[in-house]
PDB file of C-alpha atoms and ligand atoms in Angstrom:
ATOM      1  CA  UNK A   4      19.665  17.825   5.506  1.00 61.00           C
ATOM      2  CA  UNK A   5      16.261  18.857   7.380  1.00 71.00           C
ATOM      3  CA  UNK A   6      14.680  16.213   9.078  1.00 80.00           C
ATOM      4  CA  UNK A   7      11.049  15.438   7.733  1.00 88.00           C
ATOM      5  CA  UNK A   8       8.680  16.388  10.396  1.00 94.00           C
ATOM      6  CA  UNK A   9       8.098  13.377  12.429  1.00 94.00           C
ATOM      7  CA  UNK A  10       4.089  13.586  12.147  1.00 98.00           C
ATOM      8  CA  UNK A  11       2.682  14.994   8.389  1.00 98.00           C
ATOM      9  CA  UNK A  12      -0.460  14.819   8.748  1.00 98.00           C
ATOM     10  CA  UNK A  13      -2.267  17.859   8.424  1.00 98.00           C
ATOM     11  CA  UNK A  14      -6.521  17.612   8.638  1.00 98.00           C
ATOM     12  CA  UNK A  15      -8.319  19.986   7.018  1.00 98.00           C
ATOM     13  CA  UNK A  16     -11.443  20.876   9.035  1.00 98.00           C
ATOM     14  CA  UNK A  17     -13.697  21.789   6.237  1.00 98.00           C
ATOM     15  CA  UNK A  18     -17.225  22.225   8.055  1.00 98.00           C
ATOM     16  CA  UNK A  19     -19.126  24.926   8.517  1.00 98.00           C
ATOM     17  CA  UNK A  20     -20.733  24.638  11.926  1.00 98.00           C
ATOM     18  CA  UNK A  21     -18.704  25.714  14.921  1.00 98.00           C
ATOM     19  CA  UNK A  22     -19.622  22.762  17.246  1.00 98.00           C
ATOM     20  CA  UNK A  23     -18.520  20.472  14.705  1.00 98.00           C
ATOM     21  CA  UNK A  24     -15.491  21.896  14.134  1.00 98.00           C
ATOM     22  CA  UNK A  25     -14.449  21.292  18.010  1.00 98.00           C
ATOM     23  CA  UNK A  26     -15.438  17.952  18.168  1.00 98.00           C
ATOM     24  CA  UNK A  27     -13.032  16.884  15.298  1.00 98.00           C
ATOM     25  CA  UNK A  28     -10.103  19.183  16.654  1.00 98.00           C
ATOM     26  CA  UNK A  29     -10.615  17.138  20.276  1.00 98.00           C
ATOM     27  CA  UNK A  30     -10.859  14.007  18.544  1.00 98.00           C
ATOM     28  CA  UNK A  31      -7.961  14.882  15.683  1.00 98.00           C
ATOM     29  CA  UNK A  32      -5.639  17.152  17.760  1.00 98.00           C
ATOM     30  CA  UNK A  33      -3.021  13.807  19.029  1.00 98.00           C
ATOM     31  CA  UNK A  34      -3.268  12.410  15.653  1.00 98.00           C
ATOM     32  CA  UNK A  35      -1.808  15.325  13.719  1.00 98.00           C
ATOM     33  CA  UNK A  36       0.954  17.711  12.763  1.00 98.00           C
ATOM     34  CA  UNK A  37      -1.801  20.737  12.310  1.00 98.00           C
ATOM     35  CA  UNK A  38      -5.150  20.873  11.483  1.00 99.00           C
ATOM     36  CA  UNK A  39      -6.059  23.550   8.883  1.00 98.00           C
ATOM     37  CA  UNK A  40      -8.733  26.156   9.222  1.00 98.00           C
ATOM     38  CA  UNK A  41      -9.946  27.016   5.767  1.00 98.00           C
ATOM     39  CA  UNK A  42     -12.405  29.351   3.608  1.00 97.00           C
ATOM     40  CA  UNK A  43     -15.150  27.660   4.448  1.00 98.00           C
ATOM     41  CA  UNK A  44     -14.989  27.281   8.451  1.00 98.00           C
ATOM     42  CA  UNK A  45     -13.376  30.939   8.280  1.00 98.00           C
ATOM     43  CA  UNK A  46     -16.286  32.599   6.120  1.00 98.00           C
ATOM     44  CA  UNK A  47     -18.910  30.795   8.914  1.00 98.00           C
ATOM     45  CA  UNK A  48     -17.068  31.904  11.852  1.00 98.00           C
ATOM     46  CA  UNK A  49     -13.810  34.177  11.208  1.00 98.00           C
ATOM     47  CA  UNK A  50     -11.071  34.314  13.710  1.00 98.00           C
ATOM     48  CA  UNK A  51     -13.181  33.049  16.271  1.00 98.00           C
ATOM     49  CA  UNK A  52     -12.861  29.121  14.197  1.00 98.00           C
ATOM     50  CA  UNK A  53      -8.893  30.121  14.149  1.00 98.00           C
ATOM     51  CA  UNK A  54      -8.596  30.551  18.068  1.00 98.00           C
ATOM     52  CA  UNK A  55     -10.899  27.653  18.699  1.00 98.00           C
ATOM     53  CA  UNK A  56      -8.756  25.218  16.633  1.00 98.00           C
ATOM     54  CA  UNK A  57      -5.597  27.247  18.008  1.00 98.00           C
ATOM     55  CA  UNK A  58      -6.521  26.051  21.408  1.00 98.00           C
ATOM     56  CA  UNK A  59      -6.574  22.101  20.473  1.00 98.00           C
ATOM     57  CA  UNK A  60      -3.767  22.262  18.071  1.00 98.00           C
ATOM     58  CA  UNK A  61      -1.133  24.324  16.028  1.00 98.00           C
ATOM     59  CA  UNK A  62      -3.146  26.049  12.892  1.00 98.00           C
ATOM     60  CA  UNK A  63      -2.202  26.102   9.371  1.00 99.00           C
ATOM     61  CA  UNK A  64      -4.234  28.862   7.904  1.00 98.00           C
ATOM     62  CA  UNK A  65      -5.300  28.196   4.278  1.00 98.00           C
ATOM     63  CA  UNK A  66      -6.034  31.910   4.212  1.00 97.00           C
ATOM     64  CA  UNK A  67      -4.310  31.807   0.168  1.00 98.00           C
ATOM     65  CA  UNK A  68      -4.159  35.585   0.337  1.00 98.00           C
ATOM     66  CA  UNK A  69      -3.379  37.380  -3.190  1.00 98.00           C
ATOM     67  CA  UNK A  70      -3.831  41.155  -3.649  1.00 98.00           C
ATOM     68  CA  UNK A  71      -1.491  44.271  -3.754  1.00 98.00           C
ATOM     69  CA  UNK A  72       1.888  44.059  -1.387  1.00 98.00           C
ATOM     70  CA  UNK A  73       0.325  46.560   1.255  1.00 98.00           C
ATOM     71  CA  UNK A  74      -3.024  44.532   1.860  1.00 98.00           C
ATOM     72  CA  UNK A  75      -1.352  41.679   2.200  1.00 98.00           C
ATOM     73  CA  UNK A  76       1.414  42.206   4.648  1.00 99.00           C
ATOM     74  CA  UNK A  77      -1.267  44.405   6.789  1.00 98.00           C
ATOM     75  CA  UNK A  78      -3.225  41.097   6.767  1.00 98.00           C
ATOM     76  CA  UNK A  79      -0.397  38.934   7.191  1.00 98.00           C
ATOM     77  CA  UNK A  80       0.003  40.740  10.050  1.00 98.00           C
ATOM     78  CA  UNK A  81      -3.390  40.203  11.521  1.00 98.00           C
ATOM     79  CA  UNK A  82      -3.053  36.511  10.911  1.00 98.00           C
ATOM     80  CA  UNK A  83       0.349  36.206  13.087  1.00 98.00           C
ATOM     81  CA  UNK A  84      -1.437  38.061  15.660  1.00 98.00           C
ATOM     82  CA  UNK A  85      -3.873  35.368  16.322  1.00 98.00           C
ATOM     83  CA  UNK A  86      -1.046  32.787  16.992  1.00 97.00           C
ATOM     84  CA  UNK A  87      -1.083  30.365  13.997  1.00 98.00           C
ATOM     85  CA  UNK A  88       1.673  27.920  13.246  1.00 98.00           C
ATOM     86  CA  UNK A  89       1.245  28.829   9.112  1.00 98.00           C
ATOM     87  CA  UNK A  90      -0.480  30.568   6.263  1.00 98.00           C
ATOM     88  CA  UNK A  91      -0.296  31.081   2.412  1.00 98.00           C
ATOM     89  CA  UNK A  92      -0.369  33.327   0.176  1.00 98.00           C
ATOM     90  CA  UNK A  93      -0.723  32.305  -3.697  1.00 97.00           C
ATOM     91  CA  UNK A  94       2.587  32.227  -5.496  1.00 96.00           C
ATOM     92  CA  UNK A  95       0.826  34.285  -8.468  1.00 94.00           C
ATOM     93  CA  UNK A  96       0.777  37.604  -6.623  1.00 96.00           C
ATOM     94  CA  UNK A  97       4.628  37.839  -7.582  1.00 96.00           C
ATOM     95  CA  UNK A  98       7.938  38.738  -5.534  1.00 97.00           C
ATOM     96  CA  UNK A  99       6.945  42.081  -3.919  1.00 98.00           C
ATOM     97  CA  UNK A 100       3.449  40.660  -2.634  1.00 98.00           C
ATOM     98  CA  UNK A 101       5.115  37.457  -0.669  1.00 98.00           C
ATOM     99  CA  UNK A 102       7.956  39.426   0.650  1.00 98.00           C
ATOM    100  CA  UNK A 103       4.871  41.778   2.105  1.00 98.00           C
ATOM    101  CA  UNK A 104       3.344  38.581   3.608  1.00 98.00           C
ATOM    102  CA  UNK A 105       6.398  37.615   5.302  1.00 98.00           C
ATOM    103  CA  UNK A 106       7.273  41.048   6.733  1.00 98.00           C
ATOM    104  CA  UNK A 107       3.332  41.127   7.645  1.00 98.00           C
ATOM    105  CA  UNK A 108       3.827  37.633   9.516  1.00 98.00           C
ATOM    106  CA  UNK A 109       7.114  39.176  11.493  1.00 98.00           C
ATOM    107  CA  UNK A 110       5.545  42.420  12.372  1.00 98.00           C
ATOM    108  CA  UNK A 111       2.171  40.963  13.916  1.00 98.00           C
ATOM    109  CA  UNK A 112       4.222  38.440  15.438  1.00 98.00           C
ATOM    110  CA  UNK A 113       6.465  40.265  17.398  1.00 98.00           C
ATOM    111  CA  UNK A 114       3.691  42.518  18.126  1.00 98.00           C
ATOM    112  CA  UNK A 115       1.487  39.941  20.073  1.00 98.00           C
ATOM    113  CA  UNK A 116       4.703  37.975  20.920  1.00 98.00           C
ATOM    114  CA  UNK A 117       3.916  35.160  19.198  1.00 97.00           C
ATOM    115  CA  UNK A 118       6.147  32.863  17.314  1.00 97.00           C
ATOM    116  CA  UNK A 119       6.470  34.298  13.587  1.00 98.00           C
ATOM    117  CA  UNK A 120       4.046  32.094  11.216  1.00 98.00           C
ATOM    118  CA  UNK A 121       5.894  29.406   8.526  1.00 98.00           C
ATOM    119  CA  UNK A 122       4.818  31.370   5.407  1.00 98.00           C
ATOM    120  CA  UNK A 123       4.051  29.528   2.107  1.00 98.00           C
ATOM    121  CA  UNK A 124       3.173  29.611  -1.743  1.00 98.00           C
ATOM    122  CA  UNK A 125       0.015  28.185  -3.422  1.00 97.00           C
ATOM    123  CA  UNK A 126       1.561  27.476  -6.717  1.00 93.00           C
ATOM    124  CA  UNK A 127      -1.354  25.739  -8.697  1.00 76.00           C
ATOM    125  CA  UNK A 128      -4.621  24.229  -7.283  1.00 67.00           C
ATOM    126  CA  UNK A 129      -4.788  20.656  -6.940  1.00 58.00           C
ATOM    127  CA  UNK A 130      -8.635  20.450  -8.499  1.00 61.00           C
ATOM    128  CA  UNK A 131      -6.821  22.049 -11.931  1.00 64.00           C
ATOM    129  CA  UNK A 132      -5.224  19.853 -14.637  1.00 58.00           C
ATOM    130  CA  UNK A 133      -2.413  22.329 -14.732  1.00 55.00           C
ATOM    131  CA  UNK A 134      -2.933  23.142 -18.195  1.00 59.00           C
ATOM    132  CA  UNK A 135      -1.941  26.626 -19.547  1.00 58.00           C
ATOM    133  CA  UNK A 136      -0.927  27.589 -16.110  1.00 67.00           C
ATOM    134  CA  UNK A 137       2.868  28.703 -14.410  1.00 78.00           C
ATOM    135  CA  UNK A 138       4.452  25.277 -13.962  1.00 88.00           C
ATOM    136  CA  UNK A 139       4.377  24.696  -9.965  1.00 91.00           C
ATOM    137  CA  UNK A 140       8.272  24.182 -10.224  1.00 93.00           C
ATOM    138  CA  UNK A 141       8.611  27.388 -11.694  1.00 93.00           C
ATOM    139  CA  UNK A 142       6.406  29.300  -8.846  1.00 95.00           C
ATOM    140  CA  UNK A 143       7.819  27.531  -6.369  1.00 97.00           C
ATOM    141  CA  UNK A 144      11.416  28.722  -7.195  1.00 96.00           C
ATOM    142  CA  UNK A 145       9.806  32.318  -7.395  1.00 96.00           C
ATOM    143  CA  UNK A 146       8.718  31.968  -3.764  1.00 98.00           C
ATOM    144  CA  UNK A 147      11.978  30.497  -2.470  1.00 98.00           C
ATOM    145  CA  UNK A 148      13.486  33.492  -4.312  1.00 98.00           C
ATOM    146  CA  UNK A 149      11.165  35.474  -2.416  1.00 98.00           C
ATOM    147  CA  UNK A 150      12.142  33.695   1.186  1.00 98.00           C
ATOM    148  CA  UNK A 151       9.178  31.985   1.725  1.00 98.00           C
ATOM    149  CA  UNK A 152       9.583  28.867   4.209  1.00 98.00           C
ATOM    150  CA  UNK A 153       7.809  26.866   1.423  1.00 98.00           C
ATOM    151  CA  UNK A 154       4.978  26.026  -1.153  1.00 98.00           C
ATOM    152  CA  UNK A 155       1.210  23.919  -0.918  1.00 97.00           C
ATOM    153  CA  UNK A 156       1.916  21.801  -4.152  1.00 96.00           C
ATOM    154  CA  UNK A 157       0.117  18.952  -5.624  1.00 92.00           C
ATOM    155  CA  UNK A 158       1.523  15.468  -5.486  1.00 91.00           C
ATOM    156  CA  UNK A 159       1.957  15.169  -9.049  1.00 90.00           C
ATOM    157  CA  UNK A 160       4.443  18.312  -9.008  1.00 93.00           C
ATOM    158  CA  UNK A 161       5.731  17.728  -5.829  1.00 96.00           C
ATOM    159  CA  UNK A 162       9.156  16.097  -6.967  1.00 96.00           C
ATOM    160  CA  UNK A 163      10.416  18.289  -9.389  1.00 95.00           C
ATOM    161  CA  UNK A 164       9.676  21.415  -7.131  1.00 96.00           C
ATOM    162  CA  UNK A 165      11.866  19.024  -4.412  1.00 97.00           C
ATOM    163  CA  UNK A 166      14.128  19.092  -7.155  1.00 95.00           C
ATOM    164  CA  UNK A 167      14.125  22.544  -7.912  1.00 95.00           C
ATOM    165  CA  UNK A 168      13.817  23.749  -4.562  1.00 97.00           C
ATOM    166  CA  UNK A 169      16.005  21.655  -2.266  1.00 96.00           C
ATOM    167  CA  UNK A 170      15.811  20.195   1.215  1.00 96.00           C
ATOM    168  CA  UNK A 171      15.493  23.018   3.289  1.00 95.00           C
ATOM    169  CA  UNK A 172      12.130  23.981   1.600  1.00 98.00           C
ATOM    170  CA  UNK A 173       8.442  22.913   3.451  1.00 98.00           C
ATOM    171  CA  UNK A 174       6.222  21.171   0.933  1.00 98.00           C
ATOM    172  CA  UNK A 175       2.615  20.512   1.974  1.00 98.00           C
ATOM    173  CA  UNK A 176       0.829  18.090  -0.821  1.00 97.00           C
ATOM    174  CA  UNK A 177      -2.814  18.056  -0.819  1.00 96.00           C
ATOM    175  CA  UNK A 178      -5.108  15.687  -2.926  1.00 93.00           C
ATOM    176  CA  UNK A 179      -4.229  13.152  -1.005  1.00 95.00           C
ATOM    177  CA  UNK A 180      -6.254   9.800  -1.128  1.00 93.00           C
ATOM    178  CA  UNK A 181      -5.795   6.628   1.192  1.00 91.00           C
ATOM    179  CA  UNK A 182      -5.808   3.596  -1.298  1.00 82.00           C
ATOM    180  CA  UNK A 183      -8.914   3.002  -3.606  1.00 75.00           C
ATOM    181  CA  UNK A 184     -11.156   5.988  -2.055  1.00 76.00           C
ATOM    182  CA  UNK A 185     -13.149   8.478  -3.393  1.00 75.00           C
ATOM    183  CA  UNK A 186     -10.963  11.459  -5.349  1.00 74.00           C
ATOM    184  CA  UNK A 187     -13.796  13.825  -5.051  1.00 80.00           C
ATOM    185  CA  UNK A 188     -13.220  17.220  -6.862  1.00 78.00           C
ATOM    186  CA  UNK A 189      -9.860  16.490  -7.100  1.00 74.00           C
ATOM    187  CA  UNK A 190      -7.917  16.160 -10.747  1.00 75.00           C
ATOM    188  CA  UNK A 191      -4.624  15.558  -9.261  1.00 71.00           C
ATOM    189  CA  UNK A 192      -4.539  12.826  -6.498  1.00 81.00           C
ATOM    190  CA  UNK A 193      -1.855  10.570  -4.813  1.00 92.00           C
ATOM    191  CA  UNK A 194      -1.795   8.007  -1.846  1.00 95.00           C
ATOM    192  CA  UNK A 195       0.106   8.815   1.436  1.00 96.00           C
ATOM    193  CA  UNK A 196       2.896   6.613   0.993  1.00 96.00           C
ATOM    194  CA  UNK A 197       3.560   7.780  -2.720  1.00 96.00           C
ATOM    195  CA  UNK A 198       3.354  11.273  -1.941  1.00 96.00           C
ATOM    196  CA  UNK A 199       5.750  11.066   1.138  1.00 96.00           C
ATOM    197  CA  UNK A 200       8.351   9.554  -1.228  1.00 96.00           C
ATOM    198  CA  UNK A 201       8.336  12.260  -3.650  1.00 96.00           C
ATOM    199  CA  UNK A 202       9.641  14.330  -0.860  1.00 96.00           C
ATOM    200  CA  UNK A 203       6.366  15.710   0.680  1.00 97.00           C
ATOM    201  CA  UNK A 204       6.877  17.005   4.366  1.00 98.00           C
ATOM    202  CA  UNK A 205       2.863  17.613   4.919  1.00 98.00           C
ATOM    203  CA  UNK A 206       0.047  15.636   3.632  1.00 98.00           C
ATOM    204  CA  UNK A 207      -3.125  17.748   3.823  1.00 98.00           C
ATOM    205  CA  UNK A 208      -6.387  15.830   4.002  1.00 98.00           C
ATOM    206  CA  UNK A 209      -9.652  16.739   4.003  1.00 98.00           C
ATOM    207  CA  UNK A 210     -12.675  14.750   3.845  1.00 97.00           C
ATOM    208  CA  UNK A 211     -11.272  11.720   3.438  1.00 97.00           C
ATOM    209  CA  UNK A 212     -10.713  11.898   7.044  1.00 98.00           C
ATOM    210  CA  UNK A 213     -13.614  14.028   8.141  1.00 98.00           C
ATOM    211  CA  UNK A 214     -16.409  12.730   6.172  1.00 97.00           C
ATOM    212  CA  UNK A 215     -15.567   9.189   7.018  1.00 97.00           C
ATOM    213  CA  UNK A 216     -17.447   7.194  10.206  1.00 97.00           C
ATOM    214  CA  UNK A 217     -14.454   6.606  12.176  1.00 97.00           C
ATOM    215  CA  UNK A 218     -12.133  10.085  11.476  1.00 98.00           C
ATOM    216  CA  UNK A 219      -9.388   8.645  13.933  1.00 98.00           C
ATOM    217  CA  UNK A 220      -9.288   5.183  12.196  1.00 98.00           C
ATOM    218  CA  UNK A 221      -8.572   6.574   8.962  1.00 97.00           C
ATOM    219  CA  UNK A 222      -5.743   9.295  10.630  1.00 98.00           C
ATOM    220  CA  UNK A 223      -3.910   6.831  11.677  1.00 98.00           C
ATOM    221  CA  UNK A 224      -4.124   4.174   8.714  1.00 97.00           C
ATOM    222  CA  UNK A 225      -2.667   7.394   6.811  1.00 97.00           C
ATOM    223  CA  UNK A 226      -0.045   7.409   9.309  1.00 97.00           C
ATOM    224  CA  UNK A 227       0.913   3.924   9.288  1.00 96.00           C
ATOM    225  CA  UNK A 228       1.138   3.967   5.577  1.00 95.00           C
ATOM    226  CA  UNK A 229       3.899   6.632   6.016  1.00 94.00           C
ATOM    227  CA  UNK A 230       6.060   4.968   8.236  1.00 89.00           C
TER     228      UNK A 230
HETATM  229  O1  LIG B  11     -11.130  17.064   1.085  1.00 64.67           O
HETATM  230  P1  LIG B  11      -9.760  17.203   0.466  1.00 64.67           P
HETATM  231  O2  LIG B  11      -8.755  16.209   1.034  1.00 64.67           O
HETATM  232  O3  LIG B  11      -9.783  17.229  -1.038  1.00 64.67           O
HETATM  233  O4  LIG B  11      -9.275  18.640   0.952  1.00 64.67           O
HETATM  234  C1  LIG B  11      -8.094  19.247   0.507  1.00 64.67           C
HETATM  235  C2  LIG B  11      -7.930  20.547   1.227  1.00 64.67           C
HETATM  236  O5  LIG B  11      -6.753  21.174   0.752  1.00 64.67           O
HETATM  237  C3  LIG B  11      -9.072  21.542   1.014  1.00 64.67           C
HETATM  238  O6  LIG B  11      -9.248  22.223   2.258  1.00 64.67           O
HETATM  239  C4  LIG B  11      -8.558  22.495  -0.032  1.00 64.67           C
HETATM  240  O7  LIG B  11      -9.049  23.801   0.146  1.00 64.67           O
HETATM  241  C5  LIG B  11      -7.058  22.464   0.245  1.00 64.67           C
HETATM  242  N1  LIG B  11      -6.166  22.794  -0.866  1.00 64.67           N
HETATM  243  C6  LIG B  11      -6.141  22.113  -2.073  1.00 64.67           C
HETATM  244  N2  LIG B  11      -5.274  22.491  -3.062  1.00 64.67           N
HETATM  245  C7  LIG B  11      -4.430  23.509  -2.847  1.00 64.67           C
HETATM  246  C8  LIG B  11      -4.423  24.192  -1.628  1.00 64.67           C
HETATM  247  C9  LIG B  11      -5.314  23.805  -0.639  1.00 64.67           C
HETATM  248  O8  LIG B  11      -6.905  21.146  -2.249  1.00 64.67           O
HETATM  249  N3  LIG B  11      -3.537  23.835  -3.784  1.00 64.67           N
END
């Protein structure tokens, strides 16, 4: 059986400003498994925000690339290229699309001889009830079937696509919230602790961590309630 990874914490550094960004990498960096560079600090600053954070700590890019097969392994490609640890691609584009993202990740790998990128799945987002969509254990299997390394599912879904899927499978849960804080925009939340023992291997956190006064504090409370 895979070991869990030993750290799952993953921060999501969801700001806009450059400087800001930095600041929470330094101060986040020891404290985590990844820290994820997402639409909105990639929109403000493009692959400049993914080699900044790439310099503090491994990068999970939350990139959630859908489109036709050829555009997406060409920009799989360009996303290996800048060095990052992982990426996704949403489960919905279908078989042909994620096998394009993880030839993509392989060929712009080797090409800047980098390691090649963990790909995953987005199988449903964790701000949707889930209602009238694919079931997440469903798209998850797809992606598997596809050879994905794994899928971004919510915490709510994340044991039966453990079940479906196996061991040997990366799940990274987001929607987490530390006991009795604020759930913001998100329908479909879970604590730490709970979420680790439905099988999650990656927690991804956002603002619980960033918007609060002492970011470091609250890391590690998340990480003590995991161990
Ligand atoms: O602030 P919060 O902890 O809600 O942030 C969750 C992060 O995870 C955001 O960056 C969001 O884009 C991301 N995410 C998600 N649901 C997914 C995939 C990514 O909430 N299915």
């Amino acid at each position: 059986m895979r070991p869990r990874p030993e750290n799952p914490l993953i921060v999501a550094i969801d700001v806009s400003d450059l400087g800001e960004a930095a600041a929470l990498a330094d101060a986040l960096a020891p404290h985590t498994a990844m820290l994820k560079v997402g639409l909105e600090l990639f929109w403000a600053h493009g692959p400049e925000a993914i080699r900044l954070v790439a310099e503090r700590a491994p990068v999970f890019v939350d990139c959630k690339l859908h489109d036709i097969p050829t555009t997406v392994e060409r920009a799989s490609a360009n996303v290996a290229r800048l060095g990052v640890r992982m990426f996704n691609v949403h489960a919905l584009g279908g078989e042909a699309m994620m096998r394009g993202a993880l030839e993509g990740a392989r060929r712009g790998a080797d090409a800047a001889r980098r390691p090649v990128p963990l790909v995953l799945g987005v199988t449903v987002l964790s701000s949707h009830g889930g209602e009238g969509l694919a079931s997440p254990a469903s798209l998850a299997w797809e992606a598997k079937g596809s050879g994905l390394d794994g899928v971004v599912v919510s915490g709510e879904d994340v044991r039966d696509v453990r079940d479906a899927c196996g061991e040997d499978f990366v799940l990274a849960v987001p929607g987490i919230r530390p006991e009795g804080s604020n759930g913001h925009d998100q329908v479909r939340v879970l604590t730490p602790a709970a979420a680790i023992e439905r099988g999650a291997d990656y927690l991804i956190v956002g603002r619980s961590i960033t918007d609060a006064a002492d970011p470091v504090g609250v890391a590690r409370g998340i990480l003590r309630a995991t161990r």
